[in-house]
Amino acid sequence: MPLMRLAYASTATFKAEPVKRGIEPHVARILMESRRNNVKRQLVGGLYYGDNRFFQYLEGEKEAVLALYQRIKADPRHRDVVTLIEGPLEKTTFTDWSMKYVPLSADVQQLLNRYGLREFAPASFDASMCEAMIQLIRSSRGDQKLVNHDEAETRAQPQARVLSPAMIGGLILAAACVIGGLVATGASL
């Protein structure tokens, strides 16, 4: 089956909510769905969201990429979907990612500055800018694999213990004494 790559730009139709823990909540939901579904379809790629616009890059089997792209174009969370790059691919380049997310970063701002752009407007990107954006996504730090940051915090921070080991030991000893007292009382009756 032939491989292909595809990059597109779109405008979000949802009203952006305040960013919490590094990611806009609507985008977090899109990422969770993408990561779950892309694994099944053996698709990989990256996503950037800024200034209420998306830039997404996809790689995978041609049929799977095109089918996903049709769903994206019909998704009510996007409008003004523009194909930026579409072509054959020899091998995937995002092998560790079902959908990599790049948060707002100084790297993207530097890229925009280099091309004289004041805001993130990927629909206007030429081929060179698209390739630069794809490379930026590909080379960004690999610590954005988690979307559910609440879950990440829970795993990263040890849970506070309500009872110390000494208190647990004391409670076990007290329970044993109560049981022993009940048994002794029951035996004397």
PDB file of C-alpha atoms in Angstrom, residues 40-108:
ATOM      1  CA  LYS A  40      -5.899   2.039  14.805  1.00  0.00           C
ATOM      2  CA  ARG A  41      -5.383   3.445  11.296  1.00  0.00           C
ATOM      3  CA  GLN A  42      -1.571   3.499  11.544  1.00  0.00           C
ATOM      4  CA  LEU A  43      -1.464   7.238  10.930  1.00  0.00           C
ATOM      5  CA  VAL A  44       1.140   9.582  12.373  1.00  0.00           C
ATOM      6  CA  GLY A  45       1.722  13.309  12.333  1.00  0.00           C
ATOM      7  CA  GLY A  46       1.646  16.545  14.226  1.00  0.00           C
ATOM      8  CA  LEU A  47      -0.703  19.369  15.132  1.00  0.00           C
ATOM      9  CA  TYR A  48      -0.267  23.012  16.009  1.00  0.00           C
ATOM     10  CA  TYR A  49      -3.053  25.335  17.147  1.00  0.00           C
ATOM     11  CA  GLY A  50      -2.612  29.075  17.465  1.00  0.00           C
ATOM     12  CA  ASP A  51      -4.593  32.246  16.766  1.00  0.00           C
ATOM     13  CA  ASN A  52      -7.713  30.061  16.426  1.00  0.00           C
ATOM     14  CA  ARG A  53      -6.151  28.210  13.487  1.00  0.00           C
ATOM     15  CA  PHE A  54      -4.872  24.687  12.956  1.00  0.00           C
ATOM     16  CA  PHE A  55      -1.890  23.366  11.057  1.00  0.00           C
ATOM     17  CA  GLN A  56      -1.885  19.593  10.866  1.00  0.00           C
ATOM     18  CA  TYR A  57       0.503  17.236   9.144  1.00  0.00           C
ATOM     19  CA  LEU A  58      -0.399  13.585   8.481  1.00  0.00           C
ATOM     20  CA  GLU A  59       1.520  10.556   7.221  1.00  0.00           C
ATOM     21  CA  GLY A  60       0.319   7.037   6.524  1.00  0.00           C
ATOM     22  CA  GLU A  61      -1.271   4.738   4.006  1.00  0.00           C
ATOM     23  CA  LYS A  62      -2.832   6.808   1.242  1.00  0.00           C
ATOM     24  CA  GLU A  63      -6.381   5.471   1.705  1.00  0.00           C
ATOM     25  CA  ALA A  64      -6.288   6.059   5.480  1.00  0.00           C
ATOM     26  CA  VAL A  65      -4.899   9.602   5.143  1.00  0.00           C
ATOM     27  CA  LEU A  66      -7.471  10.578   2.520  1.00  0.00           C
ATOM     28  CA  ALA A  67     -10.347   9.034   4.498  1.00  0.00           C
ATOM     29  CA  LEU A  68      -9.294  10.933   7.627  1.00  0.00           C
ATOM     30  CA  TYR A  69      -8.941  14.154   5.640  1.00  0.00           C
ATOM     31  CA  GLN A  70     -12.507  13.796   4.359  1.00  0.00           C
ATOM     32  CA  ARG A  71     -13.719  13.399   7.963  1.00  0.00           C
ATOM     33  CA  ILE A  72     -11.698  16.456   9.031  1.00  0.00           C
ATOM     34  CA  LYS A  73     -13.207  18.562   6.239  1.00  0.00           C
ATOM     35  CA  ALA A  74     -16.693  17.509   7.397  1.00  0.00           C
ATOM     36  CA  ASP A  75     -15.908  18.051  11.107  1.00  0.00           C
ATOM     37  CA  PRO A  76     -17.925  21.005  12.438  1.00  0.00           C
ATOM     38  CA  ARG A  77     -14.949  22.081  14.605  1.00  0.00           C
ATOM     39  CA  HIS A  78     -13.120  23.221  11.418  1.00  0.00           C
ATOM     40  CA  ARG A  79     -13.907  25.591   8.580  1.00  0.00           C
ATOM     41  CA  ASP A  80     -11.904  27.040   5.703  1.00  0.00           C
ATOM     42  CA  VAL A  81      -9.919  23.800   5.326  1.00  0.00           C
ATOM     43  CA  VAL A  82      -7.070  24.335   2.852  1.00  0.00           C
ATOM     44  CA  THR A  83      -4.756  21.606   1.532  1.00  0.00           C
ATOM     45  CA  LEU A  84      -1.157  22.821   1.759  1.00  0.00           C
ATOM     46  CA  ILE A  85       0.846  19.693   0.879  1.00  0.00           C
ATOM     47  CA  GLU A  86      -0.320  16.408  -0.596  1.00  0.00           C
ATOM     48  CA  GLY A  87       2.024  13.843  -2.047  1.00  0.00           C
ATOM     49  CA  PRO A  88       3.703  10.454  -1.923  1.00  0.00           C
ATOM     50  CA  LEU A  89       6.024   9.422   0.895  1.00  0.00           C
ATOM     51  CA  GLU A  90       8.658   6.691   1.028  1.00  0.00           C
ATOM     52  CA  LYS A  91       8.555   6.159   4.805  1.00  0.00           C
ATOM     53  CA  THR A  92       6.950   7.810   7.806  1.00  0.00           C
ATOM     54  CA  THR A  93       8.971  10.374   9.735  1.00  0.00           C
ATOM     55  CA  PHE A  94       6.820  10.632  12.884  1.00  0.00           C
ATOM     56  CA  THR A  95       7.231   7.009  13.913  1.00  0.00           C
ATOM     57  CA  ASP A  96       6.830   7.641  17.669  1.00  0.00           C
ATOM     58  CA  TRP A  97       3.701   9.734  17.410  1.00  0.00           C
ATOM     59  CA  SER A  98       0.100   8.977  16.539  1.00  0.00           C
ATOM     60  CA  MET A  99      -0.449  12.739  16.810  1.00  0.00           C
ATOM     61  CA  LYS A 100       2.236  14.984  18.179  1.00  0.00           C
ATOM     62  CA  TYR A 101       1.114  18.290  19.607  1.00  0.00           C
ATOM     63  CA  VAL A 102       3.282  21.374  19.737  1.00  0.00           C
ATOM     64  CA  PRO A 103       2.078  23.905  22.317  1.00  0.00           C
ATOM     65  CA  LEU A 104       2.425  27.645  21.844  1.00  0.00           C
ATOM     66  CA  SER A 105       6.138  28.153  21.783  1.00  0.00           C
ATOM     67  CA  ALA A 106       8.898  30.610  21.114  1.00  0.00           C
ATOM     68  CA  ASP A 107       9.994  28.378  18.193  1.00  0.00           C
ATOM     69  CA  VAL A 108       6.740  29.044  16.335  1.00  0.00           C
TER      70      VAL A 108
END
